[in-house]
Amino acid sequence: MNVQLNHTIVAAHDKKASAQFLADILGLEPSPPFGPFIPVQIPNGVTLDYMETDGEITPQHYAFLVSEDEFDTIFGRIQDAGLTYWADPYHHRRGEINHNDGGRGAYFDDPNGHNLEIITRPYGSGS
């Protein structure tokens, strides 16, 4: 069996701005609208489909595995944008990155309060 995550829906108050935010931070481009969605395709084939809602948004967590060089570039964009970042998902270690599993990681929020993360090593993969 070959099961793969294909897409997930991401709730947003402004789907266009939210999709553009993620695309800009990760160095990607949003795809053309598809029905009620603005998709952002991640290079591994998974698509985050931004859908607008007027209601309250329950924050979700989205983690992106990146190379060391990509981490430097993306982290630079986070800093250039003046975004607050943390070393932990609970937002206790503000202004720090983590070195879990011998890699690097950082958490930051999107405009809707979703908790985004960039990591260079999958959890449990190293020291």
PDB file of C-alpha atoms in Angstrom:
ATOM      1  CA  MET A   1       0.000   0.000   0.000  1.00  0.00           C
ATOM      2  CA  ASN A   2       1.307   3.433  -0.919  1.00  0.00           C
ATOM      3  CA  VAL A   3      -0.617   6.009   1.108  1.00  0.00           C
ATOM      4  CA  GLN A   4       0.395   9.648   0.672  1.00  0.00           C
ATOM      5  CA  LEU A   5      -1.046  12.884   1.987  1.00  0.00           C
ATOM      6  CA  ASN A   6      -2.283  14.772  -1.071  1.00  0.00           C
ATOM      7  CA  HIS A   7      -3.801  17.960   0.333  1.00  0.00           C
ATOM      8  CA  THR A   8      -5.298  19.577   3.384  1.00  0.00           C
ATOM      9  CA  ILE A   9      -7.608  22.548   3.788  1.00  0.00           C
ATOM     10  CA  VAL A  10      -6.308  25.537   5.729  1.00  0.00           C
ATOM     11  CA  ALA A  11      -8.899  27.925   7.164  1.00  0.00           C
ATOM     12  CA  ALA A  12      -8.175  31.611   6.620  1.00  0.00           C
ATOM     13  CA  HIS A  13      -9.922  34.956   7.043  1.00  0.00           C
ATOM     14  CA  ASP A  14      -8.277  36.131   3.805  1.00  0.00           C
ATOM     15  CA  LYS A  15      -7.338  33.098   1.703  1.00  0.00           C
ATOM     16  CA  LYS A  16      -5.378  35.054  -0.890  1.00  0.00           C
ATOM     17  CA  ALA A  17      -3.254  36.933   1.652  1.00  0.00           C
ATOM     18  CA  SER A  18      -2.714  33.800   3.737  1.00  0.00           C
ATOM     19  CA  ALA A  19      -1.642  31.688   0.772  1.00  0.00           C
ATOM     20  CA  GLN A  20       0.691  34.467  -0.362  1.00  0.00           C
ATOM     21  CA  PHE A  21       2.165  34.727   3.165  1.00  0.00           C
ATOM     22  CA  LEU A  22       3.104  31.035   3.202  1.00  0.00           C
ATOM     23  CA  ALA A  23       4.362  31.110  -0.373  1.00  0.00           C
ATOM     24  CA  ASP A  24       6.524  34.168   0.303  1.00  0.00           C
ATOM     25  CA  ILE A  25       8.058  32.704   3.463  1.00  0.00           C
ATOM     26  CA  LEU A  26       8.816  29.341   1.833  1.00  0.00           C
ATOM     27  CA  GLY A  27       9.921  30.805  -1.506  1.00  0.00           C
ATOM     28  CA  LEU A  28       7.013  29.325  -3.467  1.00  0.00           C
ATOM     29  CA  GLU A  29       4.160  30.628  -5.614  1.00  0.00           C
ATOM     30  CA  PRO A  30       0.466  30.131  -4.922  1.00  0.00           C
ATOM     31  CA  SER A  31      -1.320  28.126  -7.606  1.00  0.00           C
ATOM     32  CA  PRO A  32      -4.299  29.551  -9.495  1.00  0.00           C
ATOM     33  CA  PRO A  33      -7.593  29.390  -7.578  1.00  0.00           C
ATOM     34  CA  PHE A  34      -9.395  26.048  -7.705  1.00  0.00           C
ATOM     35  CA  GLY A  35     -13.048  26.266  -6.703  1.00  0.00           C
ATOM     36  CA  PRO A  36     -13.163  27.991  -3.300  1.00  0.00           C
ATOM     37  CA  PHE A  37      -9.446  27.352  -2.666  1.00  0.00           C
ATOM     38  CA  ILE A  38      -6.116  29.089  -3.199  1.00  0.00           C
ATOM     39  CA  PRO A  39      -3.619  26.199  -3.261  1.00  0.00           C
ATOM     40  CA  VAL A  40       0.040  26.349  -2.290  1.00  0.00           C
ATOM     41  CA  GLN A  41       1.814  23.240  -3.538  1.00  0.00           C
ATOM     42  CA  ILE A  42       4.769  22.089  -1.491  1.00  0.00           C
ATOM     43  CA  PRO A  43       7.605  20.500  -3.528  1.00  0.00           C
ATOM     44  CA  ASN A  44       6.850  16.998  -2.176  1.00  0.00           C
ATOM     45  CA  GLY A  45       3.421  17.164  -3.865  1.00  0.00           C
ATOM     46  CA  VAL A  46       1.257  18.012  -0.858  1.00  0.00           C
ATOM     47  CA  THR A  47      -1.011  21.001  -1.391  1.00  0.00           C
ATOM     48  CA  LEU A  48      -2.269  23.358   1.302  1.00  0.00           C
ATOM     49  CA  ASP A  49      -5.649  24.599   0.047  1.00  0.00           C
ATOM     50  CA  TYR A  50      -6.549  27.919   1.661  1.00  0.00           C
ATOM     51  CA  MET A  51     -10.277  28.391   2.117  1.00  0.00           C
ATOM     52  CA  GLU A  52     -11.890  31.532   3.456  1.00  0.00           C
ATOM     53  CA  THR A  53     -14.075  31.489   6.534  1.00  0.00           C
ATOM     54  CA  ASP A  54     -15.833  34.213   8.475  1.00  0.00           C
ATOM     55  CA  GLY A  55     -15.939  32.183  11.661  1.00  0.00           C
ATOM     56  CA  GLU A  56     -13.423  31.568  14.385  1.00  0.00           C
ATOM     57  CA  ILE A  57     -10.327  29.696  13.234  1.00  0.00           C
ATOM     58  CA  THR A  58      -8.924  26.875  15.327  1.00  0.00           C
ATOM     59  CA  PRO A  59      -5.151  27.100  14.943  1.00  0.00           C
ATOM     60  CA  GLN A  60      -3.497  24.085  13.339  1.00  0.00           C
ATOM     61  CA  HIS A  61       0.159  23.061  13.128  1.00  0.00           C
ATOM     62  CA  TYR A  62       2.012  22.671   9.819  1.00  0.00           C
ATOM     63  CA  ALA A  63       5.663  21.559   9.821  1.00  0.00           C
ATOM     64  CA  PHE A  64       7.950  21.816   6.787  1.00  0.00           C
ATOM     65  CA  LEU A  65      11.091  19.698   6.454  1.00  0.00           C
ATOM     66  CA  VAL A  66      13.782  21.751   4.715  1.00  0.00           C
ATOM     67  CA  SER A  67      17.486  21.450   3.977  1.00  0.00           C
ATOM     68  CA  GLU A  68      20.084  23.358   6.003  1.00  0.00           C
ATOM     69  CA  ASP A  69      20.498  25.900   3.187  1.00  0.00           C
ATOM     70  CA  GLU A  70      16.730  26.296   2.824  1.00  0.00           C
ATOM     71  CA  PHE A  71      16.453  26.807   6.589  1.00  0.00           C
ATOM     72  CA  ASP A  72      18.923  29.700   6.368  1.00  0.00           C
ATOM     73  CA  THR A  73      16.984  31.294   3.518  1.00  0.00           C
ATOM     74  CA  ILE A  74      13.529  30.801   5.055  1.00  0.00           C
ATOM     75  CA  PHE A  75      14.688  31.841   8.518  1.00  0.00           C
ATOM     76  CA  GLY A  76      16.137  34.986   6.938  1.00  0.00           C
ATOM     77  CA  ARG A  77      12.716  35.755   5.437  1.00  0.00           C
ATOM     78  CA  ILE A  78      11.092  35.238   8.846  1.00  0.00           C
ATOM     79  CA  GLN A  79      13.534  37.688  10.400  1.00  0.00           C
ATOM     80  CA  ASP A  80      13.255  40.185   7.516  1.00  0.00           C
ATOM     81  CA  ALA A  81       9.461  40.148   7.909  1.00  0.00           C
ATOM     82  CA  GLY A  82       9.856  40.976  11.600  1.00  0.00           C
ATOM     83  CA  LEU A  83       7.972  37.824  12.622  1.00  0.00           C
ATOM     84  CA  THR A  84       8.208  36.538  16.155  1.00  0.00           C
ATOM     85  CA  TYR A  85       9.652  33.028  16.290  1.00  0.00           C
ATOM     86  CA  TRP A  86      10.155  30.418  18.970  1.00  0.00           C
ATOM     87  CA  ALA A  87      12.229  27.285  19.551  1.00  0.00           C
ATOM     88  CA  ASP A  88       9.225  25.370  20.877  1.00  0.00           C
ATOM     89  CA  PRO A  89       5.582  24.746  19.948  1.00  0.00           C
ATOM     90  CA  TYR A  90       4.347  26.234  23.237  1.00  0.00           C
ATOM     91  CA  HIS A  91       5.933  29.601  22.417  1.00  0.00           C
ATOM     92  CA  HIS A  92       8.007  29.702  25.610  1.00  0.00           C
ATOM     93  CA  ARG A  93      11.465  30.154  24.021  1.00  0.00           C
ATOM     94  CA  ARG A  94      10.936  33.368  22.060  1.00  0.00           C
ATOM     95  CA  GLY A  95      13.688  34.540  19.718  1.00  0.00           C
ATOM     96  CA  GLU A  96      15.447  31.153  19.753  1.00  0.00           C
ATOM     97  CA  ILE A  97      15.754  28.200  17.396  1.00  0.00           C
ATOM     98  CA  ASN A  98      16.018  24.583  18.540  1.00  0.00           C
ATOM     99  CA  HIS A  99      18.603  21.946  17.695  1.00  0.00           C
ATOM    100  CA  ASN A 100      16.409  18.873  18.064  1.00  0.00           C
ATOM    101  CA  ASP A 101      17.774  15.655  16.565  1.00  0.00           C
ATOM    102  CA  GLY A 102      21.003  17.440  15.623  1.00  0.00           C
ATOM    103  CA  GLY A 103      19.215  19.817  13.238  1.00  0.00           C
ATOM    104  CA  ARG A 104      17.570  23.194  13.535  1.00  0.00           C
ATOM    105  CA  GLY A 105      13.967  24.220  13.950  1.00  0.00           C
ATOM    106  CA  ALA A 106      11.821  27.290  14.479  1.00  0.00           C
ATOM    107  CA  TYR A 107       8.128  27.985  14.982  1.00  0.00           C
ATOM    108  CA  PHE A 108       6.232  31.067  13.814  1.00  0.00           C
ATOM    109  CA  ASP A 109       2.594  32.027  13.358  1.00  0.00           C
ATOM    110  CA  ASP A 110       0.738  32.825  10.169  1.00  0.00           C
ATOM    111  CA  PRO A 111      -1.822  35.672   9.981  1.00  0.00           C
ATOM    112  CA  ASN A 112      -4.612  33.326  11.164  1.00  0.00           C
ATOM    113  CA  GLY A 113      -2.737  31.980  14.185  1.00  0.00           C
ATOM    114  CA  HIS A 114      -1.701  28.689  12.593  1.00  0.00           C
ATOM    115  CA  ASN A 115       1.545  27.433  14.121  1.00  0.00           C
ATOM    116  CA  LEU A 116       4.081  26.944  11.317  1.00  0.00           C
ATOM    117  CA  GLU A 117       7.399  25.185  11.774  1.00  0.00           C
ATOM    118  CA  ILE A 118      10.553  24.694   9.740  1.00  0.00           C
ATOM    119  CA  ILE A 119      12.879  21.810  10.667  1.00  0.00           C
ATOM    120  CA  THR A 120      16.014  20.374   9.125  1.00  0.00           C
ATOM    121  CA  ARG A 121      15.727  16.892  10.676  1.00  0.00           C
ATOM    122  CA  PRO A 122      12.594  14.789  11.184  1.00  0.00           C
ATOM    123  CA  TYR A 123      11.701  14.145  14.808  1.00  0.00           C
ATOM    124  CA  GLY A 124      13.406  11.070  16.179  1.00  0.00           C
ATOM    125  CA  SER A 125      16.018  10.970  13.408  1.00  0.00           C
ATOM    126  CA  GLY A 126      19.113  11.945  15.341  1.00  0.00           C
ATOM    127  CA  SER A 127      20.746  12.805  18.608  1.00  0.00           C
TER     128      SER A 127
END
